[in-house]
GROMACS .gro file of C-alpha atoms in nm:
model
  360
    1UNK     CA    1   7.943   8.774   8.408
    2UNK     CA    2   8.049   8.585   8.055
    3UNK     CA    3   8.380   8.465   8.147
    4UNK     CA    4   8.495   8.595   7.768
    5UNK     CA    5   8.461   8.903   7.892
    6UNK     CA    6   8.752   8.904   8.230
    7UNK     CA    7   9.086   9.007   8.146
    8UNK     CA    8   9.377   9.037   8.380
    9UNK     CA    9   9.661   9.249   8.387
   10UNK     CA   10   9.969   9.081   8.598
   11UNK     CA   11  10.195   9.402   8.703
   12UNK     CA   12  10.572   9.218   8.707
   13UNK     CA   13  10.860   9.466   8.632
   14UNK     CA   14  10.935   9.654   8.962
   15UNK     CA   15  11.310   9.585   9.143
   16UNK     CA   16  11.208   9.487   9.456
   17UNK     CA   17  11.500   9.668   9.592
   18UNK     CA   18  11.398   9.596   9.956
   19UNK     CA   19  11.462   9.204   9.891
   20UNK     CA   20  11.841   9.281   9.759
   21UNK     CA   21  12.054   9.138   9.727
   22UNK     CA   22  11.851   8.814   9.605
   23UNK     CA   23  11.597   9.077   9.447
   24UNK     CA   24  11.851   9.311   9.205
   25UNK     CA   25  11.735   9.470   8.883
   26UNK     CA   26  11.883   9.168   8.656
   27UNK     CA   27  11.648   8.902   8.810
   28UNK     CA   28  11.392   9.094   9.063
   29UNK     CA   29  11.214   8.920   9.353
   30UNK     CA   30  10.891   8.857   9.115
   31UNK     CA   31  11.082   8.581   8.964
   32UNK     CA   32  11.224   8.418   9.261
   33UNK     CA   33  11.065   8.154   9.463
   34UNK     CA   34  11.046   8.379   9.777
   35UNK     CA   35  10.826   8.157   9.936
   36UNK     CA   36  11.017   7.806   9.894
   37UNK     CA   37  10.719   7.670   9.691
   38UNK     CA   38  10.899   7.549   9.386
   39UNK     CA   39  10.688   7.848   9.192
   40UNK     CA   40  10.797   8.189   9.148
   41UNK     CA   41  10.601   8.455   9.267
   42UNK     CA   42  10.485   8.532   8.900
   43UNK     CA   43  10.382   8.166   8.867
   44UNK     CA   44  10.190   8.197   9.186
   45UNK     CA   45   9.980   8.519   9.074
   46UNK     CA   46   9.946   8.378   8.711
   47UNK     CA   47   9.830   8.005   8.843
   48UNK     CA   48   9.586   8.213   9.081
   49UNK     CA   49   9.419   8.439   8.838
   50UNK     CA   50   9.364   8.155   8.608
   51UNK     CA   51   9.168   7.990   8.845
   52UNK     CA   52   8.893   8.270   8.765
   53UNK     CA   53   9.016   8.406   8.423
   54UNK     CA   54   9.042   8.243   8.087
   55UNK     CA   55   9.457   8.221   8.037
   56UNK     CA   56   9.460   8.356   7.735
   57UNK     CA   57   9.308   8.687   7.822
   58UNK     CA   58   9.574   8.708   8.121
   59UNK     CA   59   9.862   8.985   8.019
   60UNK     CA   60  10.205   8.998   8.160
   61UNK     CA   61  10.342   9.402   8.186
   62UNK     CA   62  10.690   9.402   8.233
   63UNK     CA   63  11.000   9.625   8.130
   64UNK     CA   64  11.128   9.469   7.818
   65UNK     CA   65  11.480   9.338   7.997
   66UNK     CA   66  11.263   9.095   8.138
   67UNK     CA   67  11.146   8.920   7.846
   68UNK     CA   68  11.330   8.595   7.833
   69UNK     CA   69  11.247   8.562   8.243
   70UNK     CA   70  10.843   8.605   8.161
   71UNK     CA   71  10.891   8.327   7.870
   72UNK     CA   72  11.091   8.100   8.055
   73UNK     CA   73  10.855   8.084   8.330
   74UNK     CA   74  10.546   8.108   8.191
   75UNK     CA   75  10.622   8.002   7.849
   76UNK     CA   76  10.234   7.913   7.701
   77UNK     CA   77  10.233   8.328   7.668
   78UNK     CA   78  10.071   8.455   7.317
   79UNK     CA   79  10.249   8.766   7.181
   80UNK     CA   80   9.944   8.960   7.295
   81UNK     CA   81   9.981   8.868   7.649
   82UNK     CA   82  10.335   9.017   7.693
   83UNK     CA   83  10.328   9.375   7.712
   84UNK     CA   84  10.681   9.552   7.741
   85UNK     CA   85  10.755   9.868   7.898
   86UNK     CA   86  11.065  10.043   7.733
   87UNK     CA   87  11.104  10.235   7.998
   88UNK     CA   88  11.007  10.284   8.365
   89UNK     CA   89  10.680  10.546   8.365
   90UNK     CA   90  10.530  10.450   8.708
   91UNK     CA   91  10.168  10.304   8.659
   92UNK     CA   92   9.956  10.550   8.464
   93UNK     CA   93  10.103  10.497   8.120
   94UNK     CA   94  10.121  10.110   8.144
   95UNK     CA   95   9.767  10.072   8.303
   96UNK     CA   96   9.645  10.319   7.993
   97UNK     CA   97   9.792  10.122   7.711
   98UNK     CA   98   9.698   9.755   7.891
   99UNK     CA   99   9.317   9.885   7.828
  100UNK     CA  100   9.377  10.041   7.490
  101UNK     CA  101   9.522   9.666   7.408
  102UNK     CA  102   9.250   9.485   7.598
  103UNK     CA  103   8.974   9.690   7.453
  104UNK     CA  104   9.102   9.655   7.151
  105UNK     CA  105   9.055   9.270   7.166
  106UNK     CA  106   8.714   9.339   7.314
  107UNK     CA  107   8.520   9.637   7.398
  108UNK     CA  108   8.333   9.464   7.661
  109UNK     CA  109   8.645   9.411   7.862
  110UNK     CA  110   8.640   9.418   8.194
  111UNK     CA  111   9.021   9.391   8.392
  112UNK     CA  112   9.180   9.346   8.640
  113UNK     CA  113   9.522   9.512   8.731
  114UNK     CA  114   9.706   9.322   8.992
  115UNK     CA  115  10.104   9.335   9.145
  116UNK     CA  116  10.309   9.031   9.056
  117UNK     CA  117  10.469   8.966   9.419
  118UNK     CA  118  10.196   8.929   9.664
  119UNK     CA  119  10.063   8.651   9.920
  120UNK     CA  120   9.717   8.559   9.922
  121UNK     CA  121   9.674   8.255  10.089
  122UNK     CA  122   9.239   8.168  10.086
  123UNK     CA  123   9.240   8.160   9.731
  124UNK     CA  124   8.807   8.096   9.757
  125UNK     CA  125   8.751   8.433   9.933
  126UNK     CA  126   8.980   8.599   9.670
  127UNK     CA  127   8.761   8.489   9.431
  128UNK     CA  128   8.452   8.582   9.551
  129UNK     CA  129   8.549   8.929   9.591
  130UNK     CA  130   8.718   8.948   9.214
  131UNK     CA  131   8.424   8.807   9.096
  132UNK     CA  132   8.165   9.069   9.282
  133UNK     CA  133   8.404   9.347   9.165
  134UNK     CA  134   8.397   9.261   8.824
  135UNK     CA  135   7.978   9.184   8.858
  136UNK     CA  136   8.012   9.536   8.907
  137UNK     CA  137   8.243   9.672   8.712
  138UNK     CA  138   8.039   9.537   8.408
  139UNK     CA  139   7.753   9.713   8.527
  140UNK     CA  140   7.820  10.016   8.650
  141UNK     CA  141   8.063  10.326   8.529
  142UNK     CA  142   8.271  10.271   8.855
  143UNK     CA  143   8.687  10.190   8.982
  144UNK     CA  144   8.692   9.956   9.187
  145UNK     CA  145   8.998   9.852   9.410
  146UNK     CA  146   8.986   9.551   9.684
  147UNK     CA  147   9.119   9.684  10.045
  148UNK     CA  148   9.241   9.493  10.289
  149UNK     CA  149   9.083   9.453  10.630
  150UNK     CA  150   9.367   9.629  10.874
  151UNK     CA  151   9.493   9.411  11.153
  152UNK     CA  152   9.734   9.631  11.278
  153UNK     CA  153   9.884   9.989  11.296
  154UNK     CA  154  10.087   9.897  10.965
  155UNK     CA  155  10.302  10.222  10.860
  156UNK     CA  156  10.418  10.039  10.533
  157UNK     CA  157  10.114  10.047  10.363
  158UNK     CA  158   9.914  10.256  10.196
  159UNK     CA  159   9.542  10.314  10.374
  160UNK     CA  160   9.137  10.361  10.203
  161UNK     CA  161   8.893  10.541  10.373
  162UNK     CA  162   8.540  10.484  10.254
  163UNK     CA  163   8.257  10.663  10.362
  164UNK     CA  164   8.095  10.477  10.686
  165UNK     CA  165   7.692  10.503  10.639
  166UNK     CA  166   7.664  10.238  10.357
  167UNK     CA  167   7.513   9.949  10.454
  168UNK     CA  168   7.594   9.774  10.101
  169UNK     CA  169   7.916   9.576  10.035
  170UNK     CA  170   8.030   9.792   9.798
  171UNK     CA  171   8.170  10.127   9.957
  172UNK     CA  172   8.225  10.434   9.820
  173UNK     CA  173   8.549  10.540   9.852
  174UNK     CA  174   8.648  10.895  10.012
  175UNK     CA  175   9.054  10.900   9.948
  176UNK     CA  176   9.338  10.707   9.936
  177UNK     CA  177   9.640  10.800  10.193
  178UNK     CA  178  10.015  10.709  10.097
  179UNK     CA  179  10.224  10.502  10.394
  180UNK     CA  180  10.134  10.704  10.714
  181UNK     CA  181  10.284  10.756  11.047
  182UNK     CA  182  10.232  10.502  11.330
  183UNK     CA  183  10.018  10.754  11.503
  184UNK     CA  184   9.765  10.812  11.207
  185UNK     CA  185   9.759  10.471  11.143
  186UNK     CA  186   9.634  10.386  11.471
  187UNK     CA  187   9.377  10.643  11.454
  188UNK     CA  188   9.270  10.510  11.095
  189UNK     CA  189   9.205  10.139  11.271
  190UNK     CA  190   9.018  10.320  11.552
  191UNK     CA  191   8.773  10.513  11.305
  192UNK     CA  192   8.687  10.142  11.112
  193UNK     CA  193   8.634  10.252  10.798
  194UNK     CA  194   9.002  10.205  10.653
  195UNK     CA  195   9.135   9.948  10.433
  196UNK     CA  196   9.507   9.920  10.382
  197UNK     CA  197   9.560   9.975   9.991
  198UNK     CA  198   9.617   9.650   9.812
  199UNK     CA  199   9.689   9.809   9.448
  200UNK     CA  200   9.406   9.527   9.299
  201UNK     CA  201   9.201   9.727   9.076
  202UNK     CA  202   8.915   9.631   8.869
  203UNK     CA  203   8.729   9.834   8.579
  204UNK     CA  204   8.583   9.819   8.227
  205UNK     CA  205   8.826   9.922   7.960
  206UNK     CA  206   8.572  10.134   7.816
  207UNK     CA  207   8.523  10.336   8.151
  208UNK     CA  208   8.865  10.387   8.229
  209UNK     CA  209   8.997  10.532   7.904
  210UNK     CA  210   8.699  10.756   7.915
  211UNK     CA  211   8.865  10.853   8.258
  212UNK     CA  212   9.193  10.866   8.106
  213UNK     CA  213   9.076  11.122   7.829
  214UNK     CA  214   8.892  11.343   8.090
  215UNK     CA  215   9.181  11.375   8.347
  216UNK     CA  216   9.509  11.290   8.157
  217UNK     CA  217   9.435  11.441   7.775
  218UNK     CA  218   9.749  11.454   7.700
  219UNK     CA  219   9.856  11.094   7.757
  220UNK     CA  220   9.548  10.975   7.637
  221UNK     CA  221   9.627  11.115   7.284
  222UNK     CA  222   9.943  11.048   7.303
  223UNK     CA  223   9.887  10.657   7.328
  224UNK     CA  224   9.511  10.658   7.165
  225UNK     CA  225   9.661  10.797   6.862
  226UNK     CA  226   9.883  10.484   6.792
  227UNK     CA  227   9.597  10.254   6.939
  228UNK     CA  228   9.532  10.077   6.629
  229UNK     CA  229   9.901   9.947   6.603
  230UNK     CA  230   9.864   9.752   6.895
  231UNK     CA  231   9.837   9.352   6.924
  232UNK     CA  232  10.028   9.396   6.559
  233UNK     CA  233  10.358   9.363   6.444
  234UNK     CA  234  10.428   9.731   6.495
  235UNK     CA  235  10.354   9.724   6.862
  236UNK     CA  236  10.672   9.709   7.000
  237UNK     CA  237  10.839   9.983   6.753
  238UNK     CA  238  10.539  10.178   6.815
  239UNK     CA  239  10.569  10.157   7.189
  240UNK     CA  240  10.934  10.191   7.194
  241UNK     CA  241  10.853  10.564   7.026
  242UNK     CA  242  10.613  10.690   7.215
  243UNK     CA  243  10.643  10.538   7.569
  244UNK     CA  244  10.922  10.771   7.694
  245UNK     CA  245  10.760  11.096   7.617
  246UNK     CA  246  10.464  10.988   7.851
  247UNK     CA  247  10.448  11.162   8.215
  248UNK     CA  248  10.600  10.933   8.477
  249UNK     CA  249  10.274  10.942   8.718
  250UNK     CA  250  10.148  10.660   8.919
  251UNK     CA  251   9.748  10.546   8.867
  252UNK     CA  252   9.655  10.674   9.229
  253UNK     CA  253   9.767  11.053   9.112
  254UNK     CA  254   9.637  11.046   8.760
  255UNK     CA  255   9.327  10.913   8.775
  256UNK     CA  256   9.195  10.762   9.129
  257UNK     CA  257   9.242  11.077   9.349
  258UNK     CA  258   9.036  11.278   9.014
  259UNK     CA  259   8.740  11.026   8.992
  260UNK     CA  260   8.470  11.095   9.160
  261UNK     CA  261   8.342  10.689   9.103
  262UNK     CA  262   8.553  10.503   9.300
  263UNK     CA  263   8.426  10.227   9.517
  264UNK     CA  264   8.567   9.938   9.668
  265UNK     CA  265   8.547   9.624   9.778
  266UNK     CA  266   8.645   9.517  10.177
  267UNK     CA  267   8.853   9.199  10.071
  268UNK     CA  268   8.782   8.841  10.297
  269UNK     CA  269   9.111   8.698  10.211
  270UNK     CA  270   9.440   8.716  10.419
  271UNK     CA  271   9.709   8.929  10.210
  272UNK     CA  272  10.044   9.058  10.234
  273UNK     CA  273  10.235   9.284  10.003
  274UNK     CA  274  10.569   9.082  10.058
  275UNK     CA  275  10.738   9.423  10.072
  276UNK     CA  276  10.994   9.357  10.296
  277UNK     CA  277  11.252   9.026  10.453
  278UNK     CA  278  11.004   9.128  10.751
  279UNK     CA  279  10.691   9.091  10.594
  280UNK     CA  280  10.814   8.744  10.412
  281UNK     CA  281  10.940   8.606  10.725
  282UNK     CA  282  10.604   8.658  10.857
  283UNK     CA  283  10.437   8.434  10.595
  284UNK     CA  284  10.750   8.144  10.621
  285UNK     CA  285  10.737   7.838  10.832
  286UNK     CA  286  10.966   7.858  11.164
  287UNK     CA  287  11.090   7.676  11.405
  288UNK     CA  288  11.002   7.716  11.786
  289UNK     CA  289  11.218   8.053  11.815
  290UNK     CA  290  11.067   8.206  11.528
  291UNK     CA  291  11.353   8.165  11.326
  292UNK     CA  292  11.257   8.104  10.968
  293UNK     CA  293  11.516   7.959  10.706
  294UNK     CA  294  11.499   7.927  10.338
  295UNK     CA  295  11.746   7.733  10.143
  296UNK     CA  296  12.044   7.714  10.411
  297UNK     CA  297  12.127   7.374  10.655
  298UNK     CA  298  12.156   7.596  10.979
  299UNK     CA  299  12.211   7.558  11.310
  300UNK     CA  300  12.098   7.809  11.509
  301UNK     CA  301  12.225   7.854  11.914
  302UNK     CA  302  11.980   8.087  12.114
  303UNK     CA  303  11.886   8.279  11.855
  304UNK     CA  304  11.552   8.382  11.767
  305UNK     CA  305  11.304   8.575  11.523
  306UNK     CA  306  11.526   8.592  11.255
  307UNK     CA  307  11.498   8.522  10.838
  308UNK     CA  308  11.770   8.334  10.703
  309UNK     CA  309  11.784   8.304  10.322
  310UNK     CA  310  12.132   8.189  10.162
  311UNK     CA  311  12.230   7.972   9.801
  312UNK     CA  312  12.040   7.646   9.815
  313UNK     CA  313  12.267   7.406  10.100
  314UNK     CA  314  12.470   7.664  10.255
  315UNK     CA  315  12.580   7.568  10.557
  316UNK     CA  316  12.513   7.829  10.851
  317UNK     CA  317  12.577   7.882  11.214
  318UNK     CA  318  12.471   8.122  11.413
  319UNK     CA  319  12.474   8.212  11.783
  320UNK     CA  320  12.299   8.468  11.998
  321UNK     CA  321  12.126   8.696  11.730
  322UNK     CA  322  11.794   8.788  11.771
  323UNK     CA  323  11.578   8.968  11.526
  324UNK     CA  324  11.806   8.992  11.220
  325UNK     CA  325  11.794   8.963  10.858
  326UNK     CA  326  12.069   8.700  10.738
  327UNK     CA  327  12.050   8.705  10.346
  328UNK     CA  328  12.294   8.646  10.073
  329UNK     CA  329  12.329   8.589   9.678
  330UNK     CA  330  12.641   8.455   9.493
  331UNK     CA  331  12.786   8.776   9.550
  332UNK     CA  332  12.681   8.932   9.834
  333UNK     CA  333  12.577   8.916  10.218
  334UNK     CA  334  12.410   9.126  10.403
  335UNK     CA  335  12.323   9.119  10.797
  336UNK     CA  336  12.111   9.356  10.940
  337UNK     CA  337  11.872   9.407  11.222
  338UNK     CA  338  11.529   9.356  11.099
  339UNK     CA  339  11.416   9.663  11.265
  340UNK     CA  340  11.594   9.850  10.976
  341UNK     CA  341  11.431   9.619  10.694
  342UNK     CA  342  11.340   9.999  10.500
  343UNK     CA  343  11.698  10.066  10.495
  344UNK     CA  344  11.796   9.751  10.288
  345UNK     CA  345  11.717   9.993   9.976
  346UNK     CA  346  11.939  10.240  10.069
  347UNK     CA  347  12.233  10.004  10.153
  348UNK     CA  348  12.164   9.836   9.811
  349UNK     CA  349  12.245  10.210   9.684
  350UNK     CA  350  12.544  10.232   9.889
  351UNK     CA  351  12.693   9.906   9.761
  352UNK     CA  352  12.625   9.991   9.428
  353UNK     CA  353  12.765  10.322   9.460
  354UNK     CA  354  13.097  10.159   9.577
  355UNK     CA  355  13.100   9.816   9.430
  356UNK     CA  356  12.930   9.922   9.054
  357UNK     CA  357  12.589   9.823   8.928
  358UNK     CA  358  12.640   9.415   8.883
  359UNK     CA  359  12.557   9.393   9.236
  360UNK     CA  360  12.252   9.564   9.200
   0.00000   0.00000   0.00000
């Protein structure tokens, strides 16, 4: 496939409210070094793609608070590549006006949409499977999305069943299943044909707006209308007008559970969402109790399994905790057992509720 013809679509302007208090809605996780690499997690995800699409055909879709945070860490950006939601409108509307822009620029587009804040370590095998997707993609009147081979009984992810009697790599899928139970979950690993939900999805621009005008007419007018403003100097007012009167509605509900042409791809690489302190500590380097520390000087006295994250050279001592979450900002510390890593969004809400939105 002419390389012209890949774009990319970096999603970066969720809150990450599960990493609080280091993620908070001023500076979210995507623009932290959550790893301890010395690149954000944007950086990471825009370095990667670039590996396999031009840079300048790589856009950044944010919410327009986060403007000066995009710039400053990835400042080579043309205006076209920064695309700023004015409000928050799930992933339907932002997806729809990314290919109305990228088409736009090229009606043999072919993109990519991709989250901002995830791991993906074999950077080769990623590759290989963007680049069959989008062999694909160019081809075919298809939506593709890569799933994840399921190692375990994971509850926190969302699951892909494709149907099991094709022998070719490319399976068609039958639906997609939000976050379920630990019991279905099992039983999805012990059928084989589910893939946990990555939220990489791959399509022509042309294809995908012709889905948007079949099962969303509404927003498709809506934004289609004002399509020929866009990559101009009257994007942003235009956007700023019309964005908030489109339905909040992820992509999953408005278009992928509709189509009847969704395939997808089972991915070779090793991923994680990075959803969670649990599922980072996971992916950190620890020490020979499984205790992994970012940032602090610790000592640590029989205590095991736990993440410790603190401002850079805090000093820390701990003794006889197992299996906690140890995490601070410049304002805030939290300590909590990692079992209840899902509840860190509703303590965020708590403290903010008490202690007023700067925490947040």
């Amino acid at each position: 496939m002419n390389p012209k013809n890949k774009y990319a679509v970096i999603m970066a302007g969720g809150v990450g409210s599960r990493f609080w208090p280091v993620s908070k809605t001023s500076h979210p996780k995507q623009f932290h070094d959550m790893l301890g690499t010395g690149k954000t997690l944007l950086q990471q995800t825009y370095s990667r793609l670039a590996k396999f699409i031009p840079e300048n055909q790589i856009l950044i879709l944010t919410n327009d608070i986060y403007e000066d945070l995009v710039l400053e860490q990835i400042p080579n950006l043309e205006p076209h590549q920064l695309f700023l939601e004015p409000a928050m409108r799930n992933t339907a509307p932002c997806i729809l006006l990314a290919a109305l822009k990228i088409h736009k620029l090229n009606p043999e587009a072919v993109m990519l949409v991709a989250p901002s804040d995830h791991w993906i370590e074999d950077e080769k095998s990623f590759g290989e499977n963007l680049n069959q997707a989008f062999e694909v993609a160019s081809k075919e009147k298809a939506l593709l999305t890569l799933g994840i081979q399921p190692t375990f009984p994971n509850t926190g992810y969302g699951y892909i069943e494709y149907e099991k009697d094709k022998s070719s790599d490319i399976k068609d899928v039958i639906k997609f299943t939000e976050k379920p139970d630990y019991g279905t979950a099992k039983s999805f690993l012990n059928q084989g044909n589910f893939l946990w939900n990555a939220g990489i999805f791959i399509w022509s621009t042309d294809y995908i707006l012709n889905e948007f005008k079949e099962f969303q007419p509404d927003m498709f007018s809506l934004f289609n209308d004002e399509a020929s403003k866009l990559n101009t100097s009257d994007e942003r007012q235009v956007i700023s007008d019309i964005y908030p009167k489109a339905e909040n509605i992820s992509i999953d509900y408005a278009i992928l559970e509709n189509s009847e042409s969704v395939k997808c791809v089972p991915a070779n690489f090793d991923w994680n969402d990075l959803g969670t302190w649990g599922s980072l500590h996971d992916k950190l380097d620890k020490d020979s109790e499984k205790n992994a520390v970012v940032n602090a000087k610790a000592i640590l006295n029989h205590s095991s399994n736990n993440i410790i994250r603190t401002e850079k050279d805090k000093i820390v001592v701990i003794q006889r905790l197992n299996d906690f979450i140890i995490v601070e900002d410049e304002k805030v510390l939290v300590i909590a057992p990692k079992s209840d890593e899902q509840d860190i969004k509703k303590l965020r809400q708590q403290a903010i509720e008490k202690f007023g939105d700067a925490i947040g």
